Coordinates of C-alpha atoms and ligand atoms in Angstrom, one line a residue:
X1 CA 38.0 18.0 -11.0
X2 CA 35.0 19.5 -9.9
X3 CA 34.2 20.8 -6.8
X4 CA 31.2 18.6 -4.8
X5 CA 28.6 21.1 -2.9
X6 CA 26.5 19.5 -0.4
X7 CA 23.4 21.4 0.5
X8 CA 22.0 22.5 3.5
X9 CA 20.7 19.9 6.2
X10 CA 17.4 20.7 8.1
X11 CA 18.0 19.9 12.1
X12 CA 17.1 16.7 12.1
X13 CA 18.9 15.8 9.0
X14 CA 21.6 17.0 10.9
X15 CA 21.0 14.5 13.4
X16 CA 20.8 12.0 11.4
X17 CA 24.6 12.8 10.2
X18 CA 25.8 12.8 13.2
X19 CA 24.6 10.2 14.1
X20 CA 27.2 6.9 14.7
X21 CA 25.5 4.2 16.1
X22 CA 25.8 1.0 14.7
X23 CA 22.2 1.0 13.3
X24 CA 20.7 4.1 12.3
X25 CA 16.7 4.5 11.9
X26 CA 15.5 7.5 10.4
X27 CA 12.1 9.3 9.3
X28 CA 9.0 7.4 10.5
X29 CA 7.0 9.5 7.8
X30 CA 6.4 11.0 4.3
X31 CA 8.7 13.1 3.0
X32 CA 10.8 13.6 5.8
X33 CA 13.9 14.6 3.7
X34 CA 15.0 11.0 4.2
X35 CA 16.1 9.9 0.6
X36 CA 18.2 13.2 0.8
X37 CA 20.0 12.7 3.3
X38 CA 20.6 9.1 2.7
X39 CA 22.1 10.4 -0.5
X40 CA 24.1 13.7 1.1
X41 CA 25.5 11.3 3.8
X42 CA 26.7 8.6 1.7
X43 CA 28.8 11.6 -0.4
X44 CA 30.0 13.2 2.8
X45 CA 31.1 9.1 3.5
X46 CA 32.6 8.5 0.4
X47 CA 34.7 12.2 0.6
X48 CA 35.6 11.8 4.6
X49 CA 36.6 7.8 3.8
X50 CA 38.8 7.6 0.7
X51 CA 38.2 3.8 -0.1
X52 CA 35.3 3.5 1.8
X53 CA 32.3 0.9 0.2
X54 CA 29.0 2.4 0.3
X55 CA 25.9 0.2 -0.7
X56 CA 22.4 1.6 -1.1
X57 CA 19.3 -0.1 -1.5
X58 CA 15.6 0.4 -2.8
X59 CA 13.1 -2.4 -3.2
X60 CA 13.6 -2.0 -7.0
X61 CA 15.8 -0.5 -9.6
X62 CA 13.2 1.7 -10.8
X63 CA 13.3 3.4 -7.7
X64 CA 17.0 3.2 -7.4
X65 CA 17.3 5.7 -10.4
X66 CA 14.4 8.2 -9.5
X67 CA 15.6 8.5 -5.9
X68 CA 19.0 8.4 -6.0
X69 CA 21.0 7.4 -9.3
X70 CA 19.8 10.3 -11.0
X71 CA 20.3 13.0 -8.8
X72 CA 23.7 11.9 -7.7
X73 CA 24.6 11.7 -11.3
X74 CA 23.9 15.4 -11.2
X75 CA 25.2 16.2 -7.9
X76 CA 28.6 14.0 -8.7
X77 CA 29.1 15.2 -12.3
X78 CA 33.5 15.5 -12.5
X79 CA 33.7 14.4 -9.2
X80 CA 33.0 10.5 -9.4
X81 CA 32.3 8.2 -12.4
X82 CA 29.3 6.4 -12.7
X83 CA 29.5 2.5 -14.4
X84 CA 25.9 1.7 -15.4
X85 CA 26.3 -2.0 -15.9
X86 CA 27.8 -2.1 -12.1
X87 CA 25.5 0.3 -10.6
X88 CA 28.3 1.8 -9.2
X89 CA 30.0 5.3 -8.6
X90 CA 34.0 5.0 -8.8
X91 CA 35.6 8.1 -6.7
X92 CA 39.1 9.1 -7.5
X93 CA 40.6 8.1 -4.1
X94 CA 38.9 4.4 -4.2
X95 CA 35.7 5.0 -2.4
X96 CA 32.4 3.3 -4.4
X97 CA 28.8 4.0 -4.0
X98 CA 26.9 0.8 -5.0
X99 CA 23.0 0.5 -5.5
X100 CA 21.9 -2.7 -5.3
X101 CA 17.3 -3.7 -4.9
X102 CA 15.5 -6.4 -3.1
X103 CA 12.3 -6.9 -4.4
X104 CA 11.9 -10.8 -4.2
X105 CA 14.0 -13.7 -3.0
X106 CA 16.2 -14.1 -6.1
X107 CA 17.5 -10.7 -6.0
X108 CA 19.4 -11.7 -3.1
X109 CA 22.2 -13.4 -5.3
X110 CA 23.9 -9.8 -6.0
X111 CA 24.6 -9.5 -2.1
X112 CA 26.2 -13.1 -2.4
X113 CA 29.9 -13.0 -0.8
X114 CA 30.2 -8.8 -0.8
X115 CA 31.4 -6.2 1.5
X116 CA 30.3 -3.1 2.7
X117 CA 31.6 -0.9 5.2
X118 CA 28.2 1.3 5.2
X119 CA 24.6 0.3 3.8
X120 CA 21.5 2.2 3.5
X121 CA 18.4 0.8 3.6
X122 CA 16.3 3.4 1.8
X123 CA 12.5 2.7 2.6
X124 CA 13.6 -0.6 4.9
X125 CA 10.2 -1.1 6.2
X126 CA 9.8 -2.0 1.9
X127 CA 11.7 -5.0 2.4
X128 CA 10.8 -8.3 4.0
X129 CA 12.6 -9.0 7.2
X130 CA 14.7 -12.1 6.1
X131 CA 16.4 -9.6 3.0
X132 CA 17.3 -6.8 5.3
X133 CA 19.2 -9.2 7.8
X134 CA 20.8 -11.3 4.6
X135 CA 22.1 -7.5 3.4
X136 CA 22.9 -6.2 6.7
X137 CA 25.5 -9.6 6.8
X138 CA 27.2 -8.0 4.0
X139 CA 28.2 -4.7 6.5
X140 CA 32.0 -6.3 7.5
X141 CA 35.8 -6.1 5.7
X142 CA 39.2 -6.1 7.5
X143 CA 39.9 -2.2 7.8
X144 CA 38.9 0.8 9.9
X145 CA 36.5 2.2 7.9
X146 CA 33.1 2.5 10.2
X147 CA 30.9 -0.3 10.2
X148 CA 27.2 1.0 10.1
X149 CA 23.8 0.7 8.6
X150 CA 21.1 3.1 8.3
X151 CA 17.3 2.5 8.0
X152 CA 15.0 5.3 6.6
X153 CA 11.6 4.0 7.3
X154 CA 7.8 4.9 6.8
X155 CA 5.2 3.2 8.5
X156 CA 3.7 -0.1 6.9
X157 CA 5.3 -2.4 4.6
X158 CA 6.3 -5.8 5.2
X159 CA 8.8 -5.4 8.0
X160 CA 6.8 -2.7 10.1
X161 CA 7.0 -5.1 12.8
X162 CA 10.7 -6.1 12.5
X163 CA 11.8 -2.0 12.5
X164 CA 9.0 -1.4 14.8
X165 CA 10.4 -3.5 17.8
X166 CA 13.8 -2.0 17.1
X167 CA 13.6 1.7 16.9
X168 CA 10.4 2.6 18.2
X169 CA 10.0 -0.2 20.7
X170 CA 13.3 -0.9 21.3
X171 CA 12.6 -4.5 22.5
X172 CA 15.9 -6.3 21.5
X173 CA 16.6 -10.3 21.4
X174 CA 19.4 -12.5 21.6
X175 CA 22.1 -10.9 19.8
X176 CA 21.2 -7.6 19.5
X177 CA 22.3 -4.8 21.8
X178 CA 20.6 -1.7 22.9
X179 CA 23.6 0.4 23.0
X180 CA 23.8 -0.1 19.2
X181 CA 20.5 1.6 18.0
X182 CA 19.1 4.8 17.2
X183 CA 15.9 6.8 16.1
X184 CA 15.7 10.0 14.8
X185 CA 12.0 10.8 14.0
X186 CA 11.3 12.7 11.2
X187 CA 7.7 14.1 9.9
X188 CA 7.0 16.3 6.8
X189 CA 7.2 19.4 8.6
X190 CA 10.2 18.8 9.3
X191 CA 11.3 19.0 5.7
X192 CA 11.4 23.1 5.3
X193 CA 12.5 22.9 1.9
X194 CA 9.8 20.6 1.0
X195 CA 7.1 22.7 2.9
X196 CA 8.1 25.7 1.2
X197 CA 8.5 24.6 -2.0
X198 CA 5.5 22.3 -2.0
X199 CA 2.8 23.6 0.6
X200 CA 0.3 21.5 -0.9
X201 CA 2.0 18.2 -0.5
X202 CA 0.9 18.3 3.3
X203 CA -2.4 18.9 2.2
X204 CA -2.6 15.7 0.4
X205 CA -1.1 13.3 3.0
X206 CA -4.2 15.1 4.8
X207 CA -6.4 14.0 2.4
X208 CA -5.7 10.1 3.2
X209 CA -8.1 7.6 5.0
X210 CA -7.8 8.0 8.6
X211 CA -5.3 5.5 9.5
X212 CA -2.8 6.2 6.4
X213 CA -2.9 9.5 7.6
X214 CA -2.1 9.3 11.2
X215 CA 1.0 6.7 9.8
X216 CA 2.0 9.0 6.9
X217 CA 1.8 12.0 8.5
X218 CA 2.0 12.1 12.3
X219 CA 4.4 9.0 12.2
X220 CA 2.0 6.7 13.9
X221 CA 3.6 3.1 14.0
X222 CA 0.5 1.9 16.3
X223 CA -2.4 2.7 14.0
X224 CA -2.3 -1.0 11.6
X225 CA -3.9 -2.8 14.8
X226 CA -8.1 -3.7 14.9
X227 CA -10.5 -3.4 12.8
X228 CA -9.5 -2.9 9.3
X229 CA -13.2 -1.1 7.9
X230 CA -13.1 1.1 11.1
X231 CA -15.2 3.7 8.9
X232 CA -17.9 1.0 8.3
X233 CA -21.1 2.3 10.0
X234 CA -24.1 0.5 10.0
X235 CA -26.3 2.7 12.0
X236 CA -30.6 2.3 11.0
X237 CA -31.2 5.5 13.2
X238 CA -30.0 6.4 9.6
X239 CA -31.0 3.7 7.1
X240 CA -33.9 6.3 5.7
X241 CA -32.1 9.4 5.7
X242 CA -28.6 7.7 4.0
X243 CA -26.4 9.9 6.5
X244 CA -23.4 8.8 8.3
X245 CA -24.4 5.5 7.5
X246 CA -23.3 2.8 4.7
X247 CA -26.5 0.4 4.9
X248 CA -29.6 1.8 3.6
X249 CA -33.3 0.9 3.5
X250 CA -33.4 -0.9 -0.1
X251 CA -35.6 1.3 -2.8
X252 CA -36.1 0.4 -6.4
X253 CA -32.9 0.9 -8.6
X254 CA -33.6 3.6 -11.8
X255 CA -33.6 1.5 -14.6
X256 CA -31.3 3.5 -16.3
X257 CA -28.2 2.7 -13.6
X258 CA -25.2 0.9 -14.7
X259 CA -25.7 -2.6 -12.7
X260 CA -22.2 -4.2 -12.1
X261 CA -21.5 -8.1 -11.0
X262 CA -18.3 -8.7 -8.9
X263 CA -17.2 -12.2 -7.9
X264 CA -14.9 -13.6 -5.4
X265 CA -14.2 -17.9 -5.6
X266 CA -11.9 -19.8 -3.6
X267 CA -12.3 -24.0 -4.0
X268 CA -13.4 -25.4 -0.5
X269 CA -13.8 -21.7 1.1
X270 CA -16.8 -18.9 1.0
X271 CA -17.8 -17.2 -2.2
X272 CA -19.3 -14.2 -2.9
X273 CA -21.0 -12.6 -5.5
X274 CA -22.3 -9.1 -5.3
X275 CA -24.5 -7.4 -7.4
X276 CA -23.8 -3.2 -7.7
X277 CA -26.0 -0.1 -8.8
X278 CA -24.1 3.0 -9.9
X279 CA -25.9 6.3 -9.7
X280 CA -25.3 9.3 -11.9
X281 CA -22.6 10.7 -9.2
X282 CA -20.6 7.0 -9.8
X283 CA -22.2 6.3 -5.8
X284 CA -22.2 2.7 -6.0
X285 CA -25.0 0.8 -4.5
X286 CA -24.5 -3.4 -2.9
X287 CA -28.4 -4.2 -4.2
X288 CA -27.9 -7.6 -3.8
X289 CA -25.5 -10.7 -3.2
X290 CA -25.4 -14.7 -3.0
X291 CA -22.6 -16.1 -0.3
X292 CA -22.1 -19.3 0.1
X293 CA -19.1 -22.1 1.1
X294 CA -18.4 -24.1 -1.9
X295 CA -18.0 -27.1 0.1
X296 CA -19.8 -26.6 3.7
X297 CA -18.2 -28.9 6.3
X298 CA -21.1 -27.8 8.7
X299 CA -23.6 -28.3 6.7
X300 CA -22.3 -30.7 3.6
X301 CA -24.0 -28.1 1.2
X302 CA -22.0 -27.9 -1.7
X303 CA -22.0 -25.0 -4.1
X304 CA -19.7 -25.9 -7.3
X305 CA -18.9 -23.3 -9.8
X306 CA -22.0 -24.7 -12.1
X307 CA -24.4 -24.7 -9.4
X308 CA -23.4 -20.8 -8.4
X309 CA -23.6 -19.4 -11.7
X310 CA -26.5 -21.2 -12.6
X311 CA -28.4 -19.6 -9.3
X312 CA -26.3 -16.0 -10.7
X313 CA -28.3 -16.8 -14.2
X314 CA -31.6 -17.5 -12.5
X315 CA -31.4 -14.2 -10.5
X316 CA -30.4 -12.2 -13.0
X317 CA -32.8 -13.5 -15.7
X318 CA -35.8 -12.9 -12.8
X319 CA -35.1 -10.8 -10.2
X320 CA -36.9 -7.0 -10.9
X321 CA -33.6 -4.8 -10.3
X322 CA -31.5 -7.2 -13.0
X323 CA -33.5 -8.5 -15.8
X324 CA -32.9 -7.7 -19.4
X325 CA -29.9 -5.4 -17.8
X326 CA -26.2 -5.3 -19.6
X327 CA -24.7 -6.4 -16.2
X328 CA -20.3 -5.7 -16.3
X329 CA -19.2 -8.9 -14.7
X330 CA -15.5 -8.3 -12.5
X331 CA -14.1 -11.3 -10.7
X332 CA -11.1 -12.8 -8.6
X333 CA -8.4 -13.0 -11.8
X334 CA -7.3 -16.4 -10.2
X335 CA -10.8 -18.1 -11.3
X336 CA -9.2 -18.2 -15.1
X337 CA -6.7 -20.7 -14.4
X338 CA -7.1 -23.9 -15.9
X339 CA -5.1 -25.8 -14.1
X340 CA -7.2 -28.0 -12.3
X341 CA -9.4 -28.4 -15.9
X342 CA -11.8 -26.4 -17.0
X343 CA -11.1 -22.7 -15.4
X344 CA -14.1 -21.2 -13.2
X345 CA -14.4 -18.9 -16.2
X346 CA -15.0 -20.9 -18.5
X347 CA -17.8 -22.8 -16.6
X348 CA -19.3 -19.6 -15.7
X349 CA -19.2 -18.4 -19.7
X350 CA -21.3 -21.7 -19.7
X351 CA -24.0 -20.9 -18.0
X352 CA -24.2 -17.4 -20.1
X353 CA -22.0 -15.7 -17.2
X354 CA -19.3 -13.5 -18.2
X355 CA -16.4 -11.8 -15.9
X356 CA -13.7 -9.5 -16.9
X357 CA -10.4 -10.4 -14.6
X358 CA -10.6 -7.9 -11.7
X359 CA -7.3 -5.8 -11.0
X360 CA -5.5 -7.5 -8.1
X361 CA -3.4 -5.0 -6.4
X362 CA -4.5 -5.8 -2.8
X363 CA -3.1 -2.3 -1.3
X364 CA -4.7 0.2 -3.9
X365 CA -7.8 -1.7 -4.0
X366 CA -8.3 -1.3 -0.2
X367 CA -7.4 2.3 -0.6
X368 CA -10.2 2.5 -3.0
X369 CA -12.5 0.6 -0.6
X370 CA -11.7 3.5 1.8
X371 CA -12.3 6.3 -0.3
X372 CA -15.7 4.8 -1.1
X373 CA -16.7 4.6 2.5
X374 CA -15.4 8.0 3.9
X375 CA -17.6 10.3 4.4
X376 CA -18.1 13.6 2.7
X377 CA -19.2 16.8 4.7
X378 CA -22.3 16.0 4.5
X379 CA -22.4 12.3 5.9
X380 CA -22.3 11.1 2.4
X381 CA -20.0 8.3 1.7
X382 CA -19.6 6.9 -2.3
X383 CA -20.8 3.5 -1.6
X384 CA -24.3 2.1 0.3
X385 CA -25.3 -1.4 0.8
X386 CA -29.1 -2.4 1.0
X387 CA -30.1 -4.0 4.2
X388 CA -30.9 -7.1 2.4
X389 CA -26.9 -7.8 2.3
X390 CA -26.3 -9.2 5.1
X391 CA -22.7 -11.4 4.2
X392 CA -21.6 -7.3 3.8
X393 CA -22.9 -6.5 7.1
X394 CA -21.8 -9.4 9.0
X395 CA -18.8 -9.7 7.7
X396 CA -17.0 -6.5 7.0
X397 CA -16.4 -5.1 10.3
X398 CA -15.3 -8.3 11.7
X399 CA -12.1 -7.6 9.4
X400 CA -8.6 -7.3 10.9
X401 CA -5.3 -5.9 9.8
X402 CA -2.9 -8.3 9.3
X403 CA 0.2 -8.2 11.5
X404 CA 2.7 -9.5 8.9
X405 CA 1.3 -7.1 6.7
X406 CA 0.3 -3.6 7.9
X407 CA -1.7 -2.4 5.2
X408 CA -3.0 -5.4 4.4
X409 CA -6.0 -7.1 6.5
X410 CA -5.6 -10.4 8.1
X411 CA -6.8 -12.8 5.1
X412 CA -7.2 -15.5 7.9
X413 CA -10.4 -13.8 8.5
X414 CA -13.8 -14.6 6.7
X415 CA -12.5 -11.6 3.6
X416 CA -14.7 -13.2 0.7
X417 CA -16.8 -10.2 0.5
X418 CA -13.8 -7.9 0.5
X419 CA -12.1 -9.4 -2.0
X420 CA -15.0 -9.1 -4.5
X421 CA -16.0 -5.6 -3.0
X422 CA -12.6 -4.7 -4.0
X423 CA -12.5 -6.2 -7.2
X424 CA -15.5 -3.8 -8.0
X425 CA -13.4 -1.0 -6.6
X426 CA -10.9 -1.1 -8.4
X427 CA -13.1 -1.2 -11.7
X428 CA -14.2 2.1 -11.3
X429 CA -11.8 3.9 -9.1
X430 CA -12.7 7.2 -7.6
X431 CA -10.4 10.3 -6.4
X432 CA -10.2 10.7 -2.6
X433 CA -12.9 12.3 -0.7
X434 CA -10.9 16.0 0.7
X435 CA -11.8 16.7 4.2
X436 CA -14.2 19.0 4.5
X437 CA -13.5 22.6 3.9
X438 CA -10.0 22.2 2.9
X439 CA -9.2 22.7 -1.0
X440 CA -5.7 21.2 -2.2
X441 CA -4.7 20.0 -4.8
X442 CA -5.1 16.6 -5.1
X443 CA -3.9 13.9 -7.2
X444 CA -6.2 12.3 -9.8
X445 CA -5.9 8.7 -10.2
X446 CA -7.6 8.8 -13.0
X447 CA -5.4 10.4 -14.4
X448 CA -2.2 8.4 -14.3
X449 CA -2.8 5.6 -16.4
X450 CA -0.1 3.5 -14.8
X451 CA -1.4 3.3 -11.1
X452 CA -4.8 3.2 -9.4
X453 CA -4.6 4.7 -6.4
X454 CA -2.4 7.3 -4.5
X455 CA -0.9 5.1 -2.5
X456 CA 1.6 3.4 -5.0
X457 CA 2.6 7.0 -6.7
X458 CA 3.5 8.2 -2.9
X459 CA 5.4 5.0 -2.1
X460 CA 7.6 5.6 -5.0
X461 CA 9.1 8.7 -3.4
Ligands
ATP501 N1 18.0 19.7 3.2 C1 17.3 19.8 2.1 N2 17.5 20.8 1.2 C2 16.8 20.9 0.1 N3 15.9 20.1 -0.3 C3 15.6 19.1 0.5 C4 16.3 18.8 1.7 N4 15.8 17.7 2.3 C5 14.8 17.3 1.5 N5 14.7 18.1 0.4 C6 13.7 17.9 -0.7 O1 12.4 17.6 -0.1 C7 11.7 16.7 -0.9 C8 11.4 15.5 -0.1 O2 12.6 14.9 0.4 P1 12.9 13.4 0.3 O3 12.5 12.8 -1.0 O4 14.3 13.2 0.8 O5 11.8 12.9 1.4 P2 11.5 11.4 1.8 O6 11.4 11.4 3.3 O7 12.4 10.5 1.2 O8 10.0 11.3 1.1 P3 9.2 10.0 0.8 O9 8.6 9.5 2.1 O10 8.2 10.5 -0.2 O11 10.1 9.0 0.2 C9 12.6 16.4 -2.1 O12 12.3 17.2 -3.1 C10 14.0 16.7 -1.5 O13 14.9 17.1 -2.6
MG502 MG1 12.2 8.8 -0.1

C-alpha cells in the first residue's frame, strides 16, 4: 500500500477545509484553486472517514475526467481502486469517491434513490437550480459520518441567481437557515501556485470584455445587470473621424471587399437581414439591412419568407455596394427546418438566395460580438455600422442581460438584429482585442478548431 501525499493548501484553501458548515460555497472566480481543493478535501474525507460516500459532480463527464478523474487516478495510484464502469474510487477501509454529471434533465436518473454523506458541486453555478437541489436530496444515510455539501462557484451560469442569494446575499427562504452557510471568496491571486507557475494566465482573464472580466477576475456577482452592449457607442461628434464610435458616416465600399449577408427569421416576430463589408484588417462594416415583422399586428404588414428574399434579391441585384458581388449568405440554423413545409431555406434558395446555417452557440457568439466592439488603443473597434442602419442603432443598446441567464441577454427583448449580428460573428471570429499596452499571451481561437471563443476553453477548467 502506498502512501497518499496531499499537497500544500494556499490560506484560503485552508479555509475552505476547515470549513464545516452544512453548505459550503467556495471561489467566486477563475482559477481560484477550487477544483483542487475539491479534489484534496474529498481525499482528506475519504482517509479521516473510513466508509464515508463521497459524490462529485461536473456538468459533464468530459469534465469529470480532466478535472478530477484523472488526476486522482494519479494522486490515488495503490491507495484506492478506481471501477471505470461505476465512476467510482473503492478505498480499502470502505470509503467511495463517486463522480456523477448533470448536464440535462435525464441525467438526473443516476442520483435516483442514492446516498451521500458529502457532495461537491464542482462549478455549481454550471447547473440549473432544480438539478443542484434534486442532488443535494441525495446528502442523507443513517450513520455519523458528516452531512455536508460544498459549492465551488464562478460567476454566470444558470444558477448565478440561486448561489447568488445564498452565499453572497445571504437572503434565505422557508427552510433554509442562515446558520448553515458559508462563503469563502476566492480570486486568482489567491492561487500562488498558479500565479507562479502561470503568470500569464492573469493576463488573459485581463484581456476579457469588461464585464467577464470584473466577474472572472475580481469576483463580481453584480456585473450581469443592464445593458448588455454597454460598449455600444454611437457618438456623431465622431461619425467622420471613426473613433470611439461604432456608427460611421456611410462612404462607398472598395469593390474588392468581401460583402457578407447575415439573416435572423422568427414566424410572427421581427426579421433581420444585414448586409456586411469586410476590409483588409477583417474590420467588418453593417452597410446596409432590411427589418421588418413578418406579420405586423400594428400595422397588418405582412412580410413572408418569399416576399423578404425577394426584396433581399431586388437589392442585391440593384443596389451600387452589392451588385454582381459573390455575397456569403449566414443565417439563423432554425430557418432549415421543414417542419411546417417547405423550410425558409428552401424558399430563400428560390428566389436565388442562399445561406450557410450560422453557428448557434449563443455565449461564444456574444463574446465575439464583444471583441468586435471593444476598442483598441486607438478608439478603433473591429466592427462599424453606417448611419443608414438604423434597426442596429435603435435596437442594440436597448438590450438586457437576462436574469435567468447571466451571460446571456434577455431574449424577451426586441434581439433580431443580435441574433443575425452574431451569426455573422461567429462566421469569422476574431482573437480578443489586449488592452492597451499590455502584451500576454493570449489564446487564439482560431486556433483550436473545436471551440470559438475563449470563453468555452476557460469554462472547461
Ligand atoms: N494548493 C495548490 N498547490 C499546487 N497547485 C495548486 C494548488 N491549488 C491550485 N493549484 C493549481 O492551480 C491551477 C488552478 O487551480 P484549479 O484548477 O483548482 O482552479 P479553479 O478555481 O478550479 O479554476 P477554474 O476556474 O479554471 O476552474 C491548477 O493547475 C492547480 O493544480
Ligand atoms: Mg476548476
Amino acid at each position: 500500500m502506498s502512501e497518499l501525499r496531499l499537497g500544500t493548501p494556499n490560506e484560503k484553501q485552508k479555509l475552505f477545509l476547515a470549513d464545516h458548515h452544512k453548505y459550503v460555497g467556495y471561489g467566486g472566480a477563475r482559477g481560484g484553486g477550487k477544483s483542487w481543493v475539491v479534489r484534496d478535501k474529498a481525499k482528506r474525507l475519504a482517509l479521516r472517514y473510513q466508509g464515508i460516500k463521497i459524490l462529485i459532480v461536473r456538468r459533464t463527464y468530459a469534465e469529470l475526467i480532466n478535472n478530477h478523474i484523472n488526476p486522482l487516478r494519479g494522486d490515488l495510484v495503490g491507495v484506492a481502486r478506481y471501477n471505470q464502469s461505476e465512476k467510482c474510487f473503492y478505498f480499502p477501509g470502505g470509503s467511495v469517491i463517486k463522480f456523477g454529471y448533470c448536464a440535462s434533465d435525464g441525467d438526473l436518473d443516476q442520483y435516483q434513490g442514492a446516498e451521500y454523506d458529502v457532495i461537491f458541486l464542482d462549478e455549481a453555478t454550471q447547473l440549473k437550480e432544480e438539478w443542484i437541489k434534486k442532488i443535494v436530496a441525495c446528502m442523507r444515510g443513517v450513520n455519523d459520518f458528516p452531512k455536508r455539501c460544498y459549492m465551488t462557484c464562478n460567476p454566470g451560469g444558470p444558477s448565478h441567481g440561486y448561489v447568488k442569494r445564498l452565499f453572497i446575499d445571504k437572503k434565505y427562504n422557508r427552510g433554509e437557515r442562515a446558520e448553515d452557510y458559508s462563503f469563502i471568496q476566492s480570486l486568482v491571486g489567491d492561487n500562488k501556485a498558479l500565479m507562479e507557475s502561470d503568470p500569464d494566465y492573469v493576463h488573459q482573464l485581463e484581456a476579457l470584455p469588461a464585464k467577464l472580466r470584473a466577474a472572472w477576475l475580481e469576483g463580481r456577482w453584480d456585473v450581469y445587470e443592464g445593458q448588455f452592449f454597454e460598449e455600444f457607442a454611437d457618438d456623431d461628434r465622431h461619425y467622420a473621424d471613426r473613433r470611439n464610435t461604432h456608427v460611421i458616416e456611410p462612404f462607398e465600399v472598395p469593390d474588392k471587399w468581401q460583402i457578407y449577408r447575415s439573416f435572423d427569421f422568427g414566424y410572427a416576430k421581427p426579421f433581420s437581414v444585414g448586409w456586411w463589408a469586410v476590409d483588409y484588417e477583417g474590420r467588418l462594416y453593417r452597410i446596409l439591412e432590411l427589418y421588418g415583422c413578418t406579420e405586423d399586428p400594428n400595422t397588418g404588414v405582412k412580410w413572408e419568407p418569399g416576399k423578404i428574399f425577394a426584396e433581399v434579391a431586388r437589392i442585391e441585384r440593384e443596389h451600387r455596394w452589392l451588385k454582381g458581388k459573390n455575397i456569403l449568405g449566414v443565417a439563423d440554423p432554425s430557418i432549415w427546418d421543414g417542419s411546417r413545409g417547405v423550410s425558409v431555406a428552401d424558399q430563400a434558395a428560390k428566389a436565388g438566395v442562399y445561406f450557410t446555417p450560422g453557428i448557434n452557440d449563443r455565449i461564444s457568439g456574444w463574446m465575439q460580438v464583444h471583441y468586435r466592439l471593444a476598442f483598441d488603443g486607438n478608439g478603433i473597434p473591429m466592427m462599424y455600422v453606417f448611419r443608414n442602419c438604423k434597426a442596429f442603432i435603435r435596437t442594440m443598446p436597448i438590450l438586457m442581460y437576462s436574469e435567468t441567464r447571466p451571460e446571456d441577454l434577455d431574449t424577451d427583448g426586441e434581439d433580431h438584429v443580435a441574433d443575425e449580428v452574431r451569426y455573422m460573428c461567429m462566421a469569422r471570429p476574431i482573437k480578443p482585442v489586449m488592452p492597451p499596452e499590455r502584451k500576454a499571451k493570449v489564446y487564439n481561437p482560431l486556433d483550436d478548431d473545436e471551440t470559438y471563443g475563449r470563453y468555452d476553453w476557460m469554462r472547461m477548467g
